[in-house]
């Protein structure tokens, strides 16, 4: 599963969101055949999901929809790596879905694209992880219902660390040293993803910084983060990092196939790794990257949103309430039967037997101790700016301070648009 949006084509997304992408080529991925959508007949609902990697996920979502007796719910299962751009472009057309999964983004609220779901969430608000509630709240209103929480951390092969005389890294320096010692022949010490985008925010937090502060001002531009970028450049050029793997970090194939000794990935992949590697598997948080930092775990995940511009918005809200508020059996099935995810409902998370022992319990502990959630104010354009920052000073050896200054200009411009 791709649990965070950061590895998709953000530039296409931004063009689409600005109304610059042509809608015509997207008909194949979003046509609703007169059912639901912005100009649909109201006879049914259309929902968008990205193509999860775990077997059975598409069938499960369609099975839940079929069980709903109040409307005919059609699922568009969007394959490929550009779910975001397809979704955002289609939202500008008459073929827009009535509801869709995504991540909390304030521009969707500011533009009136997503509906206020406070009335369906409020009665059970205390049964959700409160950090999830906060990440979906703007001006006291809740937009979106969290389905699953997806913590991301490092997986490693204990046998390989023991053979190399390496301890589990607790700092970024130790991670770099471990990668060197674990690199042997065709096995690289570490895999962080092909574009490195997945570890940008974990690195920010591990350096003791943040994306934005409580006043929605830049909080990532610190001496500790600048120094961490220099260390990442050292790692990138060391020869100890697996680059251009067959699949990106969200797929467990790199560590499963013996291409690396340590891999950044998500908890969703844990069952597949355990099936392949057995007990030769451990987990640890992104290690402390500066004196001011501490270990970090990025909590990705997915939420359901209602298209406020749909003629069927009220019916879509009823379906979201039915499935993601009322139907705990389906919520539990979605969280635990297709990879491991932490249920967003705290009552389900507490009773999840599959997460109470062994490696899954260790993953939950890391999530609880070091977890960071999406900041709804840190938008797609801002995330893209940090990706450009990484490309400029990690891949291209640019000066971190100069690259941070350039990133600041983009982020400041976006902040002024949103908050004045």
Tab-separated table of C-alpha atoms in Angstrom:
chain	number	residue	atom	x	y	z
A	1	UNK	CA	0.000	0.000	0.000
A	2	UNK	CA	1.081	3.519	-0.638
A	3	UNK	CA	0.281	5.089	2.644
A	4	UNK	CA	1.452	8.559	1.994
A	5	UNK	CA	0.907	10.764	-0.963
A	6	UNK	CA	4.476	12.018	-1.160
A	7	UNK	CA	5.684	9.506	-3.766
A	8	UNK	CA	3.168	10.493	-6.422
A	9	UNK	CA	3.399	13.031	-9.246
A	10	UNK	CA	2.824	16.269	-7.342
A	11	UNK	CA	3.584	18.575	-10.244
A	12	UNK	CA	0.774	17.010	-12.254
A	13	UNK	CA	-1.407	17.392	-9.170
A	14	UNK	CA	-0.629	21.071	-8.816
A	15	UNK	CA	-1.318	21.740	-12.483
A	16	UNK	CA	-4.624	19.925	-12.166
A	17	UNK	CA	-5.580	21.754	-9.000
A	18	UNK	CA	-4.868	25.047	-10.747
A	19	UNK	CA	-7.198	24.096	-13.584
A	20	UNK	CA	-4.378	23.784	-16.113
A	21	UNK	CA	-4.714	20.074	-16.842
A	22	UNK	CA	-7.049	18.979	-19.598
A	23	UNK	CA	-9.948	16.901	-18.322
A	24	UNK	CA	-10.492	14.879	-21.488
A	25	UNK	CA	-7.801	12.183	-21.058
A	26	UNK	CA	-9.092	11.402	-17.570
A	27	UNK	CA	-12.494	10.131	-18.655
A	28	UNK	CA	-11.296	6.529	-18.564
A	29	UNK	CA	-10.456	6.759	-14.882
A	30	UNK	CA	-13.404	8.745	-13.632
A	31	UNK	CA	-16.513	8.484	-15.783
A	32	UNK	CA	-19.554	7.832	-13.627
A	33	UNK	CA	-21.968	6.792	-16.344
A	34	UNK	CA	-24.604	9.173	-15.096
A	35	UNK	CA	-24.460	7.921	-11.510
A	36	UNK	CA	-23.407	10.266	-8.773
A	37	UNK	CA	-20.774	12.942	-9.349
A	38	UNK	CA	-21.162	16.666	-9.824
A	39	UNK	CA	-23.872	16.399	-12.501
A	40	UNK	CA	-25.074	12.842	-11.982
A	41	UNK	CA	-28.671	11.706	-11.782
A	42	UNK	CA	-28.542	10.941	-8.050
A	43	UNK	CA	-29.362	7.242	-8.596
A	44	UNK	CA	-26.082	6.088	-7.074
A	45	UNK	CA	-22.760	7.103	-5.608
A	46	UNK	CA	-19.233	6.930	-7.017
A	47	UNK	CA	-16.184	6.642	-4.778
A	48	UNK	CA	-12.490	6.871	-5.673
A	49	UNK	CA	-9.774	4.678	-4.135
A	50	UNK	CA	-6.137	4.342	-5.091
A	51	UNK	CA	-5.019	0.803	-5.903
A	52	UNK	CA	-3.771	-0.685	-2.655
A	53	UNK	CA	-0.998	-3.224	-3.029
A	54	UNK	CA	-2.379	-5.888	-0.710
A	55	UNK	CA	-4.348	-8.746	-2.193
A	56	UNK	CA	-8.068	-8.603	-1.487
A	57	UNK	CA	-8.330	-4.856	-0.849
A	58	UNK	CA	-10.327	-4.002	-3.969
A	59	UNK	CA	-12.707	-6.878	-3.363
A	60	UNK	CA	-13.173	-5.803	0.269
A	61	UNK	CA	-14.091	-2.195	-0.567
A	62	UNK	CA	-16.565	-3.380	-3.187
A	63	UNK	CA	-17.994	-5.953	-0.771
A	64	UNK	CA	-18.644	-3.271	1.842
A	65	UNK	CA	-20.324	-1.083	-0.776
A	66	UNK	CA	-22.536	-3.929	-1.939
A	67	UNK	CA	-23.738	-4.467	1.630
A	68	UNK	CA	-25.075	-0.905	1.788
A	69	UNK	CA	-28.799	-0.962	1.153
A	70	UNK	CA	-29.560	2.732	0.737
A	71	UNK	CA	-27.750	3.452	-2.538
A	72	UNK	CA	-25.818	1.773	-5.321
A	73	UNK	CA	-22.151	2.580	-4.624
A	74	UNK	CA	-19.683	2.199	-7.502
A	75	UNK	CA	-15.955	2.057	-6.789
A	76	UNK	CA	-13.385	3.484	-9.184
A	77	UNK	CA	-10.153	1.641	-8.329
A	78	UNK	CA	-7.425	3.919	-9.695
A	79	UNK	CA	-4.286	2.041	-10.731
A	80	UNK	CA	-0.919	3.553	-11.544
A	81	UNK	CA	1.258	6.041	-9.715
A	82	UNK	CA	-0.708	9.219	-10.391
A	83	UNK	CA	-3.836	8.816	-8.255
A	84	UNK	CA	-3.530	12.362	-6.930
A	85	UNK	CA	-3.370	14.074	-10.305
A	86	UNK	CA	-6.265	12.012	-11.642
A	87	UNK	CA	-8.367	12.712	-8.574
A	88	UNK	CA	-7.691	16.443	-8.503
A	89	UNK	CA	-8.232	16.904	-12.216
A	90	UNK	CA	-11.458	14.902	-12.139
A	91	UNK	CA	-12.751	16.954	-9.223
A	92	UNK	CA	-12.784	19.907	-11.650
A	93	UNK	CA	-15.154	18.122	-14.017
A	94	UNK	CA	-18.747	16.885	-14.117
A	95	UNK	CA	-17.358	13.355	-13.653
A	96	UNK	CA	-16.164	14.100	-10.121
A	97	UNK	CA	-16.719	11.342	-7.557
A	98	UNK	CA	-19.189	11.824	-4.715
A	99	UNK	CA	-16.658	10.675	-2.149
A	100	UNK	CA	-12.981	9.818	-2.224
A	101	UNK	CA	-10.073	8.756	-0.070
A	102	UNK	CA	-7.221	11.181	0.450
A	103	UNK	CA	-5.180	12.978	3.111
A	104	UNK	CA	-6.160	16.102	5.074
A	105	UNK	CA	-5.274	19.168	2.993
A	106	UNK	CA	-6.460	22.647	3.915
A	107	UNK	CA	-6.767	23.828	0.321
A	108	UNK	CA	-9.605	21.324	-0.146
A	109	UNK	CA	-11.397	23.031	2.737
A	110	UNK	CA	-10.622	26.593	1.654
A	111	UNK	CA	-11.874	25.901	-1.870
A	112	UNK	CA	-15.136	24.387	-0.621
A	113	UNK	CA	-14.265	21.056	-2.235
A	114	UNK	CA	-14.837	18.843	0.825
A	115	UNK	CA	-17.895	18.750	3.043
A	116	UNK	CA	-18.027	19.432	6.762
A	117	UNK	CA	-18.464	16.044	8.469
A	118	UNK	CA	-18.583	17.312	12.039
A	119	UNK	CA	-22.181	16.152	12.521
A	120	UNK	CA	-21.353	12.498	11.806
A	121	UNK	CA	-17.993	12.439	13.616
A	122	UNK	CA	-18.854	14.456	16.728
A	123	UNK	CA	-20.951	11.735	18.461
A	124	UNK	CA	-17.990	9.324	18.316
A	125	UNK	CA	-15.184	11.887	18.314
A	126	UNK	CA	-13.689	10.590	21.552
A	127	UNK	CA	-13.359	7.105	20.048
A	128	UNK	CA	-10.912	8.360	17.408
A	129	UNK	CA	-7.215	8.956	17.857
A	130	UNK	CA	-7.309	12.623	18.834
A	131	UNK	CA	-4.271	13.430	16.710
A	132	UNK	CA	-6.290	12.232	13.706
A	133	UNK	CA	-9.178	14.467	14.729
A	134	UNK	CA	-6.829	17.445	15.019
A	135	UNK	CA	-5.262	16.792	11.614
A	136	UNK	CA	-8.721	16.906	9.999
A	137	UNK	CA	-10.028	19.983	11.835
A	138	UNK	CA	-10.200	23.562	10.528
A	139	UNK	CA	-11.850	26.332	12.561
A	140	UNK	CA	-13.502	23.791	14.804
A	141	UNK	CA	-15.050	21.773	11.970
A	142	UNK	CA	-14.029	18.231	11.052
A	143	UNK	CA	-13.421	17.425	7.378
A	144	UNK	CA	-12.867	13.750	6.621
A	145	UNK	CA	-13.148	10.481	8.522
A	146	UNK	CA	-9.923	8.639	9.186
A	147	UNK	CA	-10.032	4.992	8.076
A	148	UNK	CA	-6.578	3.700	9.000
A	149	UNK	CA	-3.330	4.879	10.542
A	150	UNK	CA	-0.149	3.725	8.811
A	151	UNK	CA	3.056	4.218	10.837
A	152	UNK	CA	6.282	4.126	8.859
A	153	UNK	CA	9.663	3.084	10.233
A	154	UNK	CA	12.725	0.986	9.485
A	155	UNK	CA	12.643	-2.780	9.071
A	156	UNK	CA	15.902	-4.711	9.440
A	157	UNK	CA	17.336	-8.229	9.322
A	158	UNK	CA	18.701	-9.028	12.823
A	159	UNK	CA	20.844	-11.865	11.452
A	160	UNK	CA	22.652	-9.497	9.094
A	161	UNK	CA	23.234	-6.910	11.807
A	162	UNK	CA	24.586	-9.573	14.140
A	163	UNK	CA	26.898	-10.938	11.457
A	164	UNK	CA	28.279	-7.446	10.779
A	165	UNK	CA	28.605	-6.608	14.469
A	166	UNK	CA	26.121	-3.738	14.145
A	167	UNK	CA	23.745	-2.499	16.828
A	168	UNK	CA	20.320	-1.087	15.987
A	169	UNK	CA	20.998	2.578	15.057
A	170	UNK	CA	19.802	5.248	17.471
A	171	UNK	CA	21.201	8.292	15.619
A	172	UNK	CA	21.499	9.287	11.980
A	173	UNK	CA	25.278	8.991	12.234
A	174	UNK	CA	24.903	5.423	13.478
A	175	UNK	CA	22.475	4.672	10.636
A	176	UNK	CA	25.034	5.858	8.095
A	177	UNK	CA	27.773	3.785	9.756
A	178	UNK	CA	25.513	0.732	9.881
A	179	UNK	CA	24.686	1.065	6.191
A	180	UNK	CA	28.400	0.976	5.406
A	181	UNK	CA	29.090	-2.112	7.492
A	182	UNK	CA	26.047	-3.951	6.154
A	183	UNK	CA	26.869	-3.388	2.485
A	184	UNK	CA	28.348	-6.595	1.071
A	185	UNK	CA	28.485	-7.683	-2.544
A	186	UNK	CA	25.010	-7.363	-4.026
A	187	UNK	CA	23.391	-6.432	-0.715
A	188	UNK	CA	23.181	-2.735	0.115
A	189	UNK	CA	23.025	-1.620	3.699
A	190	UNK	CA	19.938	0.550	3.376
A	191	UNK	CA	16.929	1.367	1.189
A	192	UNK	CA	15.081	4.672	1.696
A	193	UNK	CA	13.011	4.647	-1.485
A	194	UNK	CA	13.865	5.506	-5.057
A	195	UNK	CA	13.114	9.224	-4.813
A	196	UNK	CA	13.793	9.588	-1.048
A	197	UNK	CA	10.538	11.535	-0.643
A	198	UNK	CA	9.164	9.206	1.995
A	199	UNK	CA	11.806	10.110	4.578
A	200	UNK	CA	11.760	13.924	4.277
A	201	UNK	CA	9.262	14.621	7.046
A	202	UNK	CA	10.643	11.895	9.343
A	203	UNK	CA	14.057	13.550	8.937
A	204	UNK	CA	12.610	16.982	9.771
A	205	UNK	CA	11.101	15.646	13.004
A	206	UNK	CA	14.180	13.585	13.879
A	207	UNK	CA	16.213	16.788	13.605
A	208	UNK	CA	14.026	18.411	16.261
A	209	UNK	CA	12.176	20.591	13.753
A	210	UNK	CA	8.645	20.532	12.327
A	211	UNK	CA	6.893	21.397	9.100
A	212	UNK	CA	4.927	24.347	10.523
A	213	UNK	CA	4.537	25.755	14.018
A	214	UNK	CA	1.302	26.467	15.881
A	215	UNK	CA	1.030	29.861	14.137
A	216	UNK	CA	1.371	28.279	10.671
A	217	UNK	CA	4.884	29.605	10.179
A	218	UNK	CA	7.889	27.709	8.803
A	219	UNK	CA	9.411	25.447	11.447
A	220	UNK	CA	11.717	23.180	9.409
A	221	UNK	CA	14.486	25.721	8.689
A	222	UNK	CA	16.823	24.987	11.584
A	223	UNK	CA	20.537	24.397	11.983
A	224	UNK	CA	19.798	20.804	12.967
A	225	UNK	CA	17.840	20.077	9.797
A	226	UNK	CA	20.458	21.777	7.616
A	227	UNK	CA	23.145	19.592	9.158
A	228	UNK	CA	20.947	16.515	8.666
A	229	UNK	CA	20.708	17.335	4.965
A	230	UNK	CA	24.509	17.372	4.771
A	231	UNK	CA	24.592	13.952	6.394
A	232	UNK	CA	22.008	12.671	3.920
A	233	UNK	CA	24.193	13.863	1.061
A	234	UNK	CA	27.058	11.856	2.552
A	235	UNK	CA	24.830	8.774	2.709
A	236	UNK	CA	23.503	9.303	-0.810
A	237	UNK	CA	26.998	9.345	-2.305
A	238	UNK	CA	28.430	6.598	-0.095
A	239	UNK	CA	27.545	3.647	-2.305
A	240	UNK	CA	25.803	2.006	0.637
A	241	UNK	CA	22.291	3.094	-0.313
A	242	UNK	CA	20.111	0.989	-2.582
A	243	UNK	CA	19.024	3.170	-5.505
A	244	UNK	CA	16.641	2.386	-8.385
A	245	UNK	CA	15.051	-0.628	-6.744
A	246	UNK	CA	12.396	-2.581	-8.695
A	247	UNK	CA	9.672	-1.017	-6.501
A	248	UNK	CA	9.534	2.005	-4.213
A	249	UNK	CA	9.834	2.069	-0.418
A	250	UNK	CA	6.170	1.238	0.213
A	251	UNK	CA	6.725	-2.220	-1.327
A	252	UNK	CA	8.618	-4.760	0.838
A	253	UNK	CA	10.329	-6.457	-2.095
A	254	UNK	CA	13.739	-4.836	-1.536
A	255	UNK	CA	14.293	-6.391	1.881
A	256	UNK	CA	12.270	-9.510	1.038
A	257	UNK	CA	14.492	-10.226	-1.970
A	258	UNK	CA	17.723	-9.656	-0.071
A	259	UNK	CA	18.609	-6.440	-1.886
A	260	UNK	CA	19.191	-4.579	1.390
A	261	UNK	CA	19.671	-5.226	5.092
A	262	UNK	CA	17.473	-2.338	6.277
A	263	UNK	CA	14.473	-0.736	4.567
A	264	UNK	CA	12.240	2.212	5.343
A	265	UNK	CA	8.670	1.040	4.848
A	266	UNK	CA	5.234	0.964	6.478
A	267	UNK	CA	3.508	-1.300	8.939
A	268	UNK	CA	1.119	-2.364	6.192
A	269	UNK	CA	3.908	-4.525	4.705
A	270	UNK	CA	4.756	-6.324	7.934
A	271	UNK	CA	2.726	-9.532	7.300
A	272	UNK	CA	4.307	-10.027	3.878
A	273	UNK	CA	7.781	-9.479	5.307
A	274	UNK	CA	7.091	-11.930	8.126
A	275	UNK	CA	5.857	-14.503	5.655
A	276	UNK	CA	9.100	-14.194	3.683
A	277	UNK	CA	11.651	-13.609	6.445
A	278	UNK	CA	10.050	-15.297	9.447
A	279	UNK	CA	11.550	-14.182	12.736
A	280	UNK	CA	14.534	-12.542	11.042
A	281	UNK	CA	12.850	-9.147	11.150
A	282	UNK	CA	12.939	-6.167	13.485
A	283	UNK	CA	11.781	-2.551	13.492
A	284	UNK	CA	13.129	0.784	14.740
A	285	UNK	CA	12.084	4.418	14.453
A	286	UNK	CA	13.794	6.959	12.253
A	287	UNK	CA	16.785	7.699	14.502
A	288	UNK	CA	17.611	10.993	16.150
A	289	UNK	CA	19.279	13.221	13.552
A	290	UNK	CA	20.608	16.118	15.641
A	291	UNK	CA	21.309	17.066	19.247
A	292	UNK	CA	17.920	18.779	19.402
A	293	UNK	CA	16.086	15.856	17.837
A	294	UNK	CA	14.531	12.565	18.870
A	295	UNK	CA	13.386	9.437	17.023
A	296	UNK	CA	10.371	9.917	14.753
A	297	UNK	CA	7.669	7.811	13.141
A	298	UNK	CA	5.563	9.272	10.350
A	299	UNK	CA	1.922	8.278	10.544
A	300	UNK	CA	0.531	8.126	7.061
A	301	UNK	CA	-2.877	6.650	6.419
A	302	UNK	CA	-6.037	7.365	4.489
A	303	UNK	CA	-9.290	9.198	5.161
A	304	UNK	CA	-12.671	9.437	3.443
A	305	UNK	CA	-13.904	12.795	2.191
A	306	UNK	CA	-17.220	13.867	0.727
A	307	UNK	CA	-17.256	16.032	-2.394
A	308	UNK	CA	-19.190	19.109	-1.193
A	309	UNK	CA	-19.895	20.099	-4.805
A	310	UNK	CA	-21.652	16.834	-5.612
A	311	UNK	CA	-25.422	16.850	-5.967
A	312	UNK	CA	-25.319	13.685	-3.898
A	313	UNK	CA	-23.268	15.114	-1.015
A	314	UNK	CA	-25.906	14.305	1.610
A	315	UNK	CA	-26.242	10.726	0.397
A	316	UNK	CA	-22.450	10.410	0.313
A	317	UNK	CA	-22.262	11.598	3.922
A	318	UNK	CA	-24.798	8.944	4.897
A	319	UNK	CA	-22.665	6.256	3.257
A	320	UNK	CA	-19.494	7.491	4.971
A	321	UNK	CA	-21.338	7.454	8.296
A	322	UNK	CA	-22.695	3.979	7.670
A	323	UNK	CA	-19.351	2.447	6.706
A	324	UNK	CA	-16.670	4.412	8.563
A	325	UNK	CA	-18.640	5.338	11.704
A	326	UNK	CA	-21.244	2.611	12.262
A	327	UNK	CA	-19.793	-0.568	10.749
A	328	UNK	CA	-16.988	-1.517	13.116
A	329	UNK	CA	-16.756	-5.040	11.713
A	330	UNK	CA	-15.821	-3.658	8.307
A	331	UNK	CA	-13.449	-1.091	9.826
A	332	UNK	CA	-11.650	-3.877	11.686
A	333	UNK	CA	-11.539	-6.047	8.577
A	334	UNK	CA	-10.072	-3.181	6.539
A	335	UNK	CA	-7.396	-2.501	9.161
A	336	UNK	CA	-6.218	-6.022	9.915
A	337	UNK	CA	-7.091	-8.429	7.108
A	338	UNK	CA	-5.021	-6.863	4.296
A	339	UNK	CA	-1.674	-5.981	5.777
A	340	UNK	CA	-1.416	-4.403	9.228
A	341	UNK	CA	-2.831	-0.960	9.896
A	342	UNK	CA	-3.742	0.631	13.205
A	343	UNK	CA	-7.496	1.256	13.351
A	344	UNK	CA	-8.312	4.953	13.684
A	345	UNK	CA	-10.992	4.084	16.247
A	346	UNK	CA	-9.300	3.695	19.618
A	347	UNK	CA	-11.765	1.019	20.759
A	348	UNK	CA	-10.841	-1.117	17.756
A	349	UNK	CA	-7.130	-0.415	18.187
A	350	UNK	CA	-7.292	-1.590	21.818
A	351	UNK	CA	-9.082	-4.814	20.894
A	352	UNK	CA	-6.976	-5.644	17.819
A	353	UNK	CA	-5.529	-9.008	18.806
A	354	UNK	CA	-3.172	-9.175	15.818
A	355	UNK	CA	-1.395	-6.033	17.069
A	356	UNK	CA	-0.999	-7.021	20.724
A	357	UNK	CA	2.147	-9.148	20.603
A	358	UNK	CA	5.395	-9.685	18.756
A	359	UNK	CA	6.581	-7.387	15.991
A	360	UNK	CA	3.170	-5.733	15.416
A	361	UNK	CA	3.115	-4.698	19.083
A	362	UNK	CA	6.599	-3.225	18.684
A	363	UNK	CA	5.341	-1.225	15.702
A	364	UNK	CA	2.384	0.075	17.714
A	365	UNK	CA	4.749	1.055	20.528
A	366	UNK	CA	6.939	3.052	18.132
A	367	UNK	CA	3.830	4.746	16.740
A	368	UNK	CA	2.627	5.618	20.235
A	369	UNK	CA	5.972	6.951	21.480
A	370	UNK	CA	7.287	8.750	18.406
A	371	UNK	CA	4.354	9.214	16.010
A	372	UNK	CA	3.824	12.410	14.006
A	373	UNK	CA	0.671	13.167	12.057
A	374	UNK	CA	-0.083	15.224	8.955
A	375	UNK	CA	-0.388	18.970	9.438
A	376	UNK	CA	-3.476	19.965	7.456
A	377	UNK	CA	-1.887	23.340	6.690
A	378	UNK	CA	1.208	21.834	5.046
A	379	UNK	CA	-0.078	21.645	1.505
A	380	UNK	CA	0.882	19.834	-1.678
A	381	UNK	CA	2.862	22.817	-2.954
A	382	UNK	CA	4.799	22.979	0.306
A	383	UNK	CA	5.560	19.265	0.232
A	384	UNK	CA	6.754	19.612	-3.359
A	385	UNK	CA	9.040	22.446	-2.250
A	386	UNK	CA	10.668	20.175	0.338
A	387	UNK	CA	11.092	17.490	-2.317
A	388	UNK	CA	12.884	20.040	-4.511
A	389	UNK	CA	14.982	20.978	-1.485
A	390	UNK	CA	16.013	17.354	-1.064
A	391	UNK	CA	16.820	17.010	-4.752
A	392	UNK	CA	18.941	20.158	-4.724
A	393	UNK	CA	21.116	19.435	-1.707
A	394	UNK	CA	21.039	15.632	-1.319
A	395	UNK	CA	21.035	14.447	-4.920
A	396	UNK	CA	22.802	17.472	-6.462
A	397	UNK	CA	25.083	18.571	-3.596
A	398	UNK	CA	23.706	22.076	-3.412
A	399	UNK	CA	24.280	24.212	-0.321
A	400	UNK	CA	21.610	23.279	2.260
A	401	UNK	CA	21.139	26.840	3.471
A	402	UNK	CA	20.636	28.157	-0.050
A	403	UNK	CA	18.252	25.302	-0.830
A	404	UNK	CA	16.351	25.944	2.407
A	405	UNK	CA	16.049	29.640	1.538
A	406	UNK	CA	14.597	28.733	-1.861
A	407	UNK	CA	12.181	26.317	-0.221
A	408	UNK	CA	11.170	29.016	2.272
A	409	UNK	CA	10.153	31.367	-0.536
A	410	UNK	CA	7.730	28.842	-1.982
A	411	UNK	CA	6.305	27.827	1.382
A	412	UNK	CA	5.930	31.455	2.526
A	413	UNK	CA	4.078	32.297	-0.678
A	414	UNK	CA	1.659	29.416	-0.135
A	415	UNK	CA	1.160	30.315	3.530
A	416	UNK	CA	0.243	33.880	2.589
A	417	UNK	CA	-2.343	32.562	0.139
A	418	UNK	CA	-3.932	30.419	2.819
A	419	UNK	CA	-3.569	32.446	5.979
A	420	UNK	CA	-2.790	36.002	4.871
